[in-house]
Amino acid sequence: MSEGQRLFVGGAWVEPDGGHYPVTDPATEETVGWAPEASAAQVRAACAAAREAFAAWSGTRPEERAAVLGRTAEIIRGSMEPYAELARAETGATTGTARAMQVGVAAARFRRYARVEPAEWPVAPQINEAGPMGKAGVLGALAVRQPVGVVTCITSYNNPWANPAGKVAPALAMGNTVVVKPAPQDPLSVYRMAQALEAAGAPPGVVNVVSGRDVAVGEAAVASDDVDMVSFTGSTAVGRRIAEVCGRDMKRQLMELGGKGAALVFDDADLASAVAGIGTTFSFYSGQICTAPTRVLAQRGVYDRLVEQLAAYAARLKVGDPRERDTVVGPLISAEHRARVESYIELGRKEGASVVVGGERPPMDAGFYLTPTLLADCTNDMRVAREEIFGPVVVVLPFDDEEEAVALANDSDYGLLDYVWSGDVARAFRVARRLRAGGVGINTVGRNMEAPFGGFKKSGVGRDVGSYALHAYSEVQAIVWPG
């Protein structure tokens, strides 16, 4: 290929109409590579190519589709080192995170959807019990899953491997074709994924990748008449605009949007476990992740100790070059985003919060770094407690009893993932059932990758991950016959 990355449209690598733009390493501020700027016409051509490829791909036996996904997983695993290095350079993630949580998870997701059980169906048909229909007699019924069609996948900048793989793999397994529009900050990794799929035998047009900084690129990928469904990960504000377009044409949607995860820490909690879990907000993608426990609700009996231990934990974390083995906190994605996060910290001060630790830029020669920040003495009406900051910032609020904890947790526009820490497991499960969130972690921030993932309220629409993703990228068809 030429110096600049080309688009992937209809099985061909195409020069972009809009030229190229630089992709910046947020740790060094150096240019990683040159990403293609597609025109709206090229995006529409990608959607048309996906439409043309759909009939043949959806008619391919599921085992054959699964074989393509399995080979893709092996190609990704075989190129772990260069793929992880590119992901690290594009995103600023630490080397360990880039390997395990970005490229490694992507390979695992392709392997997951290469499993087809039973062999002839990605999702087994459901035989429904026959029932009387008046004079028509008894009818049998079979519920089967059919592919939706052409799926536009718009992905987030915080994980250019796992996030696209979580959309593309189940969509292809179900027989859909896809147009991927990656985030403009780190699209080069997604083109490597397209190369892996091409090498694995994905037919022309089954997978297409178009990128660009202009909003017209994403708009064309959503509005195209050839598109049947949009799968989006990103902000609630952008998701709302996409949903409006989808609503006009009755396009299916899968939306994984913002989060402001509440972490409820009761007096009887294991504080070391709670601090380690909440502390992932500082380290995991430098807080640029919607599932982070960024809003801590601490019972008054443990409030002071929790704040003290969180502050000590944050202060110990090494902020620096993500290539170094002992670095825990890397940079934010861009100078603009760092300025946005800093503006929230200053807003918190003005609202009356106390900056217990952090809130400044470390003494680095280059890079978009910000020290882990803890804001205490917060109230739930503060903007820092209500809005998604998307950085290494944790806010702490006190509560008196279980009723107040649940009320505070649910008093949010968001409802993606919440967390409960308590030594009383029965209470923890009782509280979890009352939280208006798509998922709840009890004494852990870990995830079960077969459990449904998605949000309540403004955190999204629909569920994916595991078998739920196969349902998300399919339509239910009922076949009825005389009994």
Coordinates of C-alpha atoms in Angstrom, one line a residue:
M1 CA 0.0 0.0 0.0
S2 CA 1.0 3.6 -0.4
E3 CA 2.1 5.8 2.5
G4 CA -1.5 6.7 3.3
Q5 CA -4.0 4.0 4.3
R6 CA -6.6 3.2 1.7
L7 CA -10.3 2.6 2.2
F8 CA -11.7 -0.9 1.9
V9 CA -14.7 -1.0 -0.3
G10 CA -16.2 -3.9 -2.1
G11 CA -13.1 -6.1 -1.6
A12 CA -10.8 -3.4 -3.1
W13 CA -8.4 -1.0 -1.4
V14 CA -9.4 2.4 -2.7
E15 CA -7.7 5.8 -2.6
P16 CA -9.8 8.2 -0.6
D17 CA -11.4 11.2 -2.4
G18 CA -10.6 13.5 0.6
G19 CA -7.0 12.6 0.9
H20 CA -5.4 11.7 4.2
Y21 CA -5.1 13.1 7.7
P22 CA -2.5 12.4 10.4
V23 CA -3.2 9.9 13.3
T24 CA -1.4 11.2 16.4
D25 CA 0.2 9.2 19.1
P26 CA -1.3 10.7 22.3
A27 CA 1.8 9.7 24.3
T28 CA 4.4 11.4 22.0
E29 CA 2.3 13.7 19.8
E30 CA 4.1 12.2 16.8
T31 CA 2.3 11.0 13.7
V32 CA 1.5 7.3 13.7
G33 CA 0.3 7.1 10.2
W34 CA -2.1 8.7 7.6
A35 CA -5.8 7.8 7.7
P36 CA -8.1 8.1 4.7
E37 CA -10.8 10.7 4.4
A38 CA -13.7 9.2 2.5
S39 CA -16.2 11.2 0.6
A40 CA -19.9 10.7 1.1
A41 CA -20.1 9.1 -2.3
Q42 CA -17.5 6.5 -1.3
V43 CA -19.4 5.7 1.9
R44 CA -22.6 5.1 -0.2
A45 CA -20.5 2.9 -2.5
A46 CA -19.4 0.9 0.5
C47 CA -23.0 0.5 1.6
A48 CA -24.0 -0.5 -1.9
A49 CA -21.2 -3.1 -2.0
A50 CA -22.4 -4.6 1.3
R51 CA -26.0 -4.8 -0.1
E52 CA -24.7 -6.5 -3.3
A53 CA -22.8 -9.1 -1.2
F54 CA -25.6 -9.8 1.2
A55 CA -27.6 -12.3 -0.7
A56 CA -24.6 -14.7 -1.3
W57 CA -23.2 -14.3 2.2
S58 CA -26.5 -14.8 4.0
G59 CA -27.0 -17.9 1.9
T60 CA -23.6 -19.3 2.8
R61 CA -23.8 -22.2 5.2
P62 CA -23.2 -21.0 8.8
E63 CA -20.2 -23.4 9.2
E64 CA -18.5 -21.7 6.3
R65 CA -19.1 -18.3 7.8
A66 CA -17.8 -19.6 11.1
A67 CA -14.7 -20.9 9.4
V68 CA -13.9 -17.4 8.1
L69 CA -14.2 -16.0 11.6
G70 CA -12.0 -18.7 13.0
R71 CA -9.3 -18.0 10.5
T72 CA -9.6 -14.3 11.2
A73 CA -9.0 -15.0 14.9
E74 CA -5.8 -17.0 14.2
I75 CA -4.5 -14.3 11.9
I76 CA -5.0 -11.7 14.6
R77 CA -3.3 -13.8 17.2
G78 CA -0.4 -14.5 14.8
S79 CA 0.1 -10.7 14.4
M80 CA -0.3 -9.8 18.1
E81 CA 2.9 -7.8 18.4
P82 CA 2.5 -5.4 15.5
Y83 CA -1.2 -5.1 16.0
A84 CA -0.8 -4.3 19.7
E85 CA 2.0 -1.8 19.0
L86 CA -0.2 0.0 16.5
A87 CA -3.1 0.0 19.0
R88 CA -0.9 1.4 21.7
A89 CA 0.4 4.1 19.4
E90 CA -3.1 5.1 18.2
T91 CA -4.8 5.1 21.6
G92 CA -2.1 5.7 24.2
A93 CA -3.1 2.5 26.0
T94 CA -0.4 0.7 27.9
T95 CA 1.3 -2.1 26.1
G96 CA -0.3 -4.7 28.4
T97 CA -3.8 -3.3 27.8
A98 CA -3.2 -3.1 24.1
R99 CA -2.2 -6.7 24.0
A100 CA -4.7 -8.3 26.3
M101 CA -7.7 -6.0 26.3
Q102 CA -7.6 -4.7 22.8
V103 CA -6.1 -7.2 20.3
G104 CA -6.5 -10.2 22.6
V105 CA -10.1 -9.6 23.2
A106 CA -10.7 -9.0 19.5
A107 CA -9.2 -12.4 18.7
A108 CA -11.3 -14.0 21.4
R109 CA -14.5 -12.5 20.0
F110 CA -13.9 -13.8 16.5
R111 CA -13.2 -17.2 18.0
R112 CA -16.4 -17.0 20.1
Y113 CA -18.6 -16.4 17.1
A114 CA -16.8 -19.1 15.1
R115 CA -18.6 -21.6 17.3
V116 CA -21.8 -22.7 15.6
E117 CA -24.0 -25.0 17.6
P118 CA -25.9 -26.9 16.2
A119 CA -23.8 -26.6 13.1
E120 CA -26.6 -25.6 10.7
W121 CA -27.9 -22.6 12.8
P122 CA -26.0 -19.7 14.5
V123 CA -29.1 -19.6 16.8
A124 CA -31.2 -22.8 17.1
P125 CA -34.8 -22.5 15.9
Q126 CA -37.4 -22.6 18.7
I127 CA -40.4 -24.9 18.2
N128 CA -43.5 -23.4 19.7
E129 CA -46.2 -25.4 21.3
A130 CA -49.2 -25.8 18.9
G131 CA -52.4 -24.1 19.8
P132 CA -56.0 -24.1 18.6
M133 CA -57.0 -21.5 16.0
G134 CA -60.7 -21.8 15.7
K135 CA -61.9 -23.5 12.5
A136 CA -58.3 -23.5 11.2
G137 CA -57.5 -26.3 13.6
V138 CA -54.1 -26.8 15.2
L139 CA -51.1 -25.0 13.7
G140 CA -47.4 -25.7 14.3
A141 CA -45.0 -22.9 14.6
L142 CA -41.3 -22.4 14.3
A143 CA -39.4 -19.3 15.3
V144 CA -36.1 -18.8 13.4
R145 CA -33.5 -16.1 13.3
Q146 CA -32.8 -14.3 10.0
P147 CA -30.0 -11.8 9.4
V148 CA -31.1 -8.1 9.4
G149 CA -29.2 -7.2 6.2
V150 CA -26.6 -4.5 5.9
V151 CA -25.2 -3.3 9.3
T152 CA -23.4 0.0 9.7
C153 CA -21.0 -0.4 12.7
I154 CA -19.8 2.9 14.1
T155 CA -17.1 2.4 16.8
S156 CA -15.5 4.3 19.7
Y157 CA -12.0 5.5 20.0
N158 CA -11.1 3.9 23.3
N159 CA -10.8 0.4 21.9
P160 CA -10.2 0.1 18.1
W161 CA -10.0 -3.8 18.3
A162 CA -12.4 -5.2 20.8
N163 CA -15.2 -2.8 20.1
P164 CA -15.4 -3.4 16.3
A165 CA -14.8 -7.1 16.7
G166 CA -17.7 -7.2 19.1
K167 CA -19.9 -5.9 16.3
V168 CA -18.4 -7.4 13.2
A169 CA -18.0 -11.0 14.4
P170 CA -21.6 -11.7 15.5
A171 CA -23.0 -9.7 12.6
L172 CA -21.1 -11.8 10.1
A173 CA -21.9 -15.0 11.9
M174 CA -25.6 -14.3 11.5
G175 CA -25.2 -13.7 7.8
N176 CA -25.2 -9.9 7.7
T177 CA -22.7 -7.8 5.7
V178 CA -21.1 -4.8 7.4
V179 CA -19.8 -1.2 6.8
V180 CA -17.5 -0.2 9.5
K181 CA -17.0 3.5 10.3
P182 CA -14.2 3.7 12.9
A183 CA -13.5 6.6 15.2
P184 CA -11.4 9.3 13.5
Q185 CA -8.7 9.3 16.2
D186 CA -7.6 5.6 15.8
P187 CA -8.9 4.0 12.5
L188 CA -5.7 2.3 11.4
S189 CA -6.2 -0.7 13.6
V190 CA -9.7 -1.3 12.1
Y191 CA -8.1 -1.5 8.6
R192 CA -5.7 -4.2 9.9
M193 CA -8.8 -6.1 11.1
A194 CA -10.2 -5.7 7.5
Q195 CA -6.9 -7.1 6.1
A196 CA -7.2 -10.1 8.5
L197 CA -10.8 -10.8 7.3
E198 CA -9.8 -10.5 3.7
A199 CA -6.9 -12.9 4.2
A200 CA -9.3 -15.3 6.0
G201 CA -11.5 -15.5 3.0
A202 CA -14.3 -13.0 3.6
P203 CA -15.8 -12.4 0.1
P204 CA -15.7 -9.0 -1.5
G205 CA -18.3 -6.6 -0.1
V206 CA -19.0 -8.6 3.1
V207 CA -16.7 -6.3 5.1
N208 CA -16.2 -2.6 4.2
V209 CA -14.3 0.1 6.1
V210 CA -14.6 3.8 5.5
S211 CA -13.2 6.5 7.7
G212 CA -12.9 10.3 8.0
R213 CA -13.0 13.3 10.4
D214 CA -15.9 14.9 8.6
V215 CA -19.3 14.2 10.2
A216 CA -20.6 13.6 6.7
V217 CA -18.8 10.3 6.6
G218 CA -20.8 8.9 9.6
E219 CA -24.0 10.6 8.4
A220 CA -23.8 8.9 5.0
A221 CA -23.1 5.5 6.6
V222 CA -26.3 5.9 8.7
A223 CA -28.6 7.4 6.2
S224 CA -27.9 5.2 3.2
D225 CA -30.9 3.4 1.8
D226 CA -28.8 0.2 1.6
V227 CA -28.4 0.1 5.4
D228 CA -30.9 -1.9 7.5
M229 CA -29.3 -1.5 10.9
V230 CA -26.9 0.7 12.8
S231 CA -24.8 -0.5 15.7
F232 CA -23.2 2.4 17.5
T233 CA -20.9 2.9 20.5
G234 CA -20.2 6.4 21.6
S235 CA -21.8 9.4 23.3
T236 CA -25.5 9.7 24.1
A237 CA -25.6 13.0 22.2
V238 CA -24.4 11.4 19.0
G239 CA -26.5 8.3 19.6
R240 CA -29.6 10.4 19.9
R241 CA -29.0 12.0 16.4
I242 CA -28.3 8.5 14.9
A243 CA -31.6 7.2 16.5
E244 CA -33.5 10.1 14.9
V245 CA -32.3 9.1 11.4
C246 CA -32.9 5.4 12.0
G247 CA -36.4 6.2 13.3
R248 CA -37.4 7.9 10.1
D249 CA -36.6 4.8 8.0
M250 CA -37.4 2.2 10.7
K251 CA -33.9 0.9 10.8
R252 CA -32.9 -1.4 13.6
Q253 CA -30.6 0.0 16.2
L254 CA -28.1 -1.3 18.8
M255 CA -26.8 1.6 20.9
E256 CA -24.1 1.4 23.6
L257 CA -23.9 4.9 24.9
G258 CA -22.6 6.9 27.9
G259 CA -22.3 5.8 31.5
K260 CA -21.8 7.3 34.9
G261 CA -21.5 4.1 36.9
A262 CA -22.4 4.3 40.6
A263 CA -20.3 2.3 43.0
L264 CA -22.1 1.7 46.3
V265 CA -19.7 1.0 49.1
F266 CA -21.4 0.0 52.4
D267 CA -19.9 0.1 55.9
D268 CA -19.2 -3.7 55.9
A269 CA -17.4 -3.7 52.5
D270 CA -14.0 -5.1 51.9
L271 CA -12.3 -1.7 51.4
A272 CA -9.2 -3.1 49.7
S273 CA -11.4 -4.8 47.1
A274 CA -13.5 -1.6 46.7
V275 CA -10.5 0.6 46.3
A276 CA -8.9 -1.7 43.7
G277 CA -12.1 -1.9 41.7
I278 CA -12.9 1.8 41.8
G279 CA -9.2 2.5 41.0
T280 CA -9.6 0.9 37.6
T281 CA -11.2 4.2 36.6
F282 CA -7.8 5.8 36.9
S283 CA -5.9 3.1 35.0
F284 CA -8.1 1.3 32.5
Y285 CA -7.9 3.4 29.3
S286 CA -7.1 6.4 31.6
G287 CA -10.8 6.5 32.6
Q288 CA -11.9 6.7 28.9
I289 CA -14.5 4.0 29.3
C290 CA -18.2 4.1 29.8
T291 CA -18.3 1.1 32.2
A292 CA -16.0 2.7 34.8
P293 CA -17.2 3.2 38.4
T294 CA -16.8 6.9 38.3
R295 CA -19.5 7.9 40.9
V296 CA -18.7 6.5 44.3
L297 CA -21.5 6.4 46.9
A298 CA -19.9 5.7 50.3
Q299 CA -21.8 5.0 53.5
R300 CA -20.8 7.6 56.1
G301 CA -19.2 5.0 58.5
V302 CA -16.6 4.2 55.8
Y303 CA -16.6 7.5 53.8
D304 CA -13.4 9.1 55.3
R305 CA -11.4 5.9 55.2
L306 CA -12.5 5.2 51.6
V307 CA -11.5 8.7 50.4
E308 CA -8.2 8.4 52.2
Q309 CA -7.4 5.0 50.7
L310 CA -8.6 6.0 47.2
A311 CA -6.3 9.1 47.3
A312 CA -3.3 7.0 48.4
Y313 CA -4.1 4.5 45.7
A314 CA -4.3 7.2 43.0
A315 CA -1.1 8.9 44.1
R316 CA 0.9 5.6 43.8
L317 CA 0.0 5.0 40.2
K318 CA 2.7 5.8 37.7
V319 CA 1.6 8.2 34.9
G320 CA 3.8 8.0 31.9
D321 CA 5.0 6.4 28.7
P322 CA 2.6 3.5 28.0
R323 CA 5.5 1.6 26.4
E324 CA 7.2 1.3 29.8
R325 CA 6.3 -1.9 31.7
D326 CA 5.6 -0.2 35.0
T327 CA 3.3 2.5 33.5
V328 CA -0.2 2.2 34.8
V329 CA -1.9 5.4 33.5
G330 CA -1.3 6.5 30.0
P331 CA -2.4 9.7 28.2
L332 CA -5.8 10.8 27.1
I333 CA -6.7 10.5 23.5
S334 CA -6.1 14.2 22.4
A335 CA -5.3 17.6 23.7
E336 CA -8.9 18.7 23.1
H337 CA -10.2 15.9 25.3
R338 CA -7.7 16.5 28.0
A339 CA -8.8 20.2 28.1
R340 CA -12.4 19.0 28.4
V341 CA -11.6 16.7 31.4
E342 CA -9.6 19.6 33.0
S343 CA -12.6 21.9 32.6
Y344 CA -14.7 19.4 34.6
I345 CA -12.2 19.3 37.4
E346 CA -12.2 23.1 37.5
L347 CA -16.0 23.0 37.4
G348 CA -16.0 20.6 40.4
R349 CA -13.9 23.1 42.4
K350 CA -16.4 25.9 41.6
E351 CA -19.3 23.7 42.6
G352 CA -17.7 23.1 46.0
A353 CA -16.0 19.7 45.6
S354 CA -12.6 19.1 47.1
V355 CA -9.7 18.0 44.9
V356 CA -8.2 15.5 47.2
V357 CA -5.5 14.3 44.8
G358 CA -4.5 14.9 41.2
G359 CA -6.1 17.4 38.8
E360 CA -2.9 18.6 37.2
R361 CA -0.6 17.7 34.3
P362 CA 2.5 15.7 35.2
P363 CA 5.9 17.1 34.1
M364 CA 6.1 15.4 30.7
D365 CA 7.8 16.8 27.6
A366 CA 5.0 15.7 25.3
G367 CA 1.7 13.8 25.4
F368 CA -1.8 14.5 26.7
Y369 CA -1.3 13.3 30.3
L370 CA -3.4 14.1 33.3
T371 CA -2.9 12.8 36.9
P372 CA -5.6 10.6 38.4
T373 CA -8.0 12.8 40.2
L374 CA -10.3 12.3 43.2
L375 CA -13.1 14.8 44.0
A376 CA -14.7 14.5 47.5
D377 CA -17.4 16.4 49.3
C378 CA -19.6 16.1 46.2
T379 CA -23.4 16.2 46.0
N380 CA -25.6 14.5 43.4
D381 CA -26.7 17.8 41.9
M382 CA -23.2 18.8 40.8
R383 CA -22.4 18.4 37.1
V384 CA -19.3 16.4 37.9
A385 CA -21.6 13.9 39.6
R386 CA -24.1 13.8 36.8
E387 CA -22.3 14.1 33.5
E388 CA -19.9 11.7 31.9
I389 CA -16.4 13.1 32.2
F390 CA -14.6 10.2 30.4
G391 CA -11.2 10.6 32.1
P392 CA -9.3 9.5 35.2
V393 CA -11.7 11.3 37.5
V394 CA -13.6 9.8 40.4
V395 CA -16.2 11.7 42.5
V396 CA -17.3 10.6 46.0
L397 CA -20.7 11.2 47.7
P398 CA -21.8 10.1 51.2
F399 CA -25.0 8.3 52.0
D400 CA -26.7 7.2 55.3
D401 CA -28.6 4.0 54.6
E402 CA -29.6 1.6 51.9
E403 CA -32.7 3.5 50.8
E404 CA -30.7 6.7 50.3
A405 CA -27.9 4.8 48.4
V406 CA -30.4 3.3 46.0
A407 CA -32.2 6.6 45.5
L408 CA -28.9 8.4 44.8
A409 CA -27.7 5.7 42.4
N410 CA -30.9 5.8 40.4
D411 CA -31.0 9.6 40.3
S412 CA -29.0 9.6 37.0
D413 CA -29.6 10.0 33.3
Y414 CA -27.4 7.0 32.8
G415 CA -27.8 3.3 33.7
L416 CA -25.1 1.2 32.1
L417 CA -23.1 -0.6 34.8
D418 CA -23.4 0.0 38.6
Y419 CA -21.4 -1.7 41.4
V420 CA -22.1 -2.8 45.0
W421 CA -19.5 -3.6 47.6
S422 CA -20.8 -5.2 50.8
G423 CA -19.9 -8.1 53.1
D424 CA -23.6 -8.9 53.3
V425 CA -24.1 -10.8 50.0
A426 CA -27.9 -11.0 50.5
R427 CA -28.1 -7.2 50.8
A428 CA -25.8 -6.8 47.8
F429 CA -28.1 -8.9 45.6
R430 CA -31.1 -7.1 47.1
V431 CA -29.7 -3.7 46.2
A432 CA -28.5 -4.8 42.8
R433 CA -32.1 -5.8 41.9
R434 CA -33.2 -2.3 42.7
L435 CA -30.6 -0.5 40.6
R436 CA -31.8 0.9 37.3
A437 CA -28.7 -0.3 35.3
G438 CA -28.1 -2.8 32.6
G439 CA -25.6 -4.6 34.7
V440 CA -24.4 -4.7 38.3
G441 CA -21.1 -6.0 39.6
I442 CA -21.2 -7.3 43.2
N443 CA -17.8 -7.0 44.9
T444 CA -16.1 -6.9 41.5
V445 CA -15.6 -4.8 38.4
G446 CA -15.1 -7.9 36.3
R447 CA -17.3 -8.9 33.4
N448 CA -18.8 -12.2 32.2
M449 CA -18.4 -12.0 28.5
E450 CA -21.4 -14.3 27.9
A451 CA -23.7 -12.0 30.0
P452 CA -26.0 -9.5 28.2
F453 CA -24.4 -6.0 27.9
G454 CA -26.3 -2.8 27.5
G455 CA -27.9 0.0 29.4
F456 CA -31.1 1.5 30.9
K457 CA -32.2 5.0 30.3
K458 CA -29.8 7.2 28.2
S459 CA -27.1 4.5 28.3
G460 CA -28.4 2.7 25.3
V461 CA -30.8 0.5 23.5
G462 CA -30.5 -3.3 23.1
R463 CA -28.1 -5.9 24.4
D464 CA -25.1 -7.7 22.9
V465 CA -22.2 -9.9 24.0
G466 CA -22.3 -13.7 23.9
S467 CA -25.4 -15.2 22.4
Y468 CA -27.3 -11.9 23.0
A469 CA -25.3 -10.4 20.1
L470 CA -26.5 -13.0 17.7
H471 CA -30.0 -12.1 18.6
A472 CA -29.2 -8.4 18.3
Y473 CA -28.0 -8.8 14.7
S474 CA -31.0 -10.8 13.6
E475 CA -34.7 -10.7 13.1
V476 CA -37.2 -13.2 14.4
Q477 CA -39.2 -15.0 11.7
A478 CA -42.2 -17.2 12.5
I479 CA -43.0 -20.1 10.2
V480 CA -46.5 -21.6 10.7
W481 CA -48.0 -24.7 9.1
P482 CA -51.1 -27.0 9.6
G483 CA -50.7 -29.5 12.4

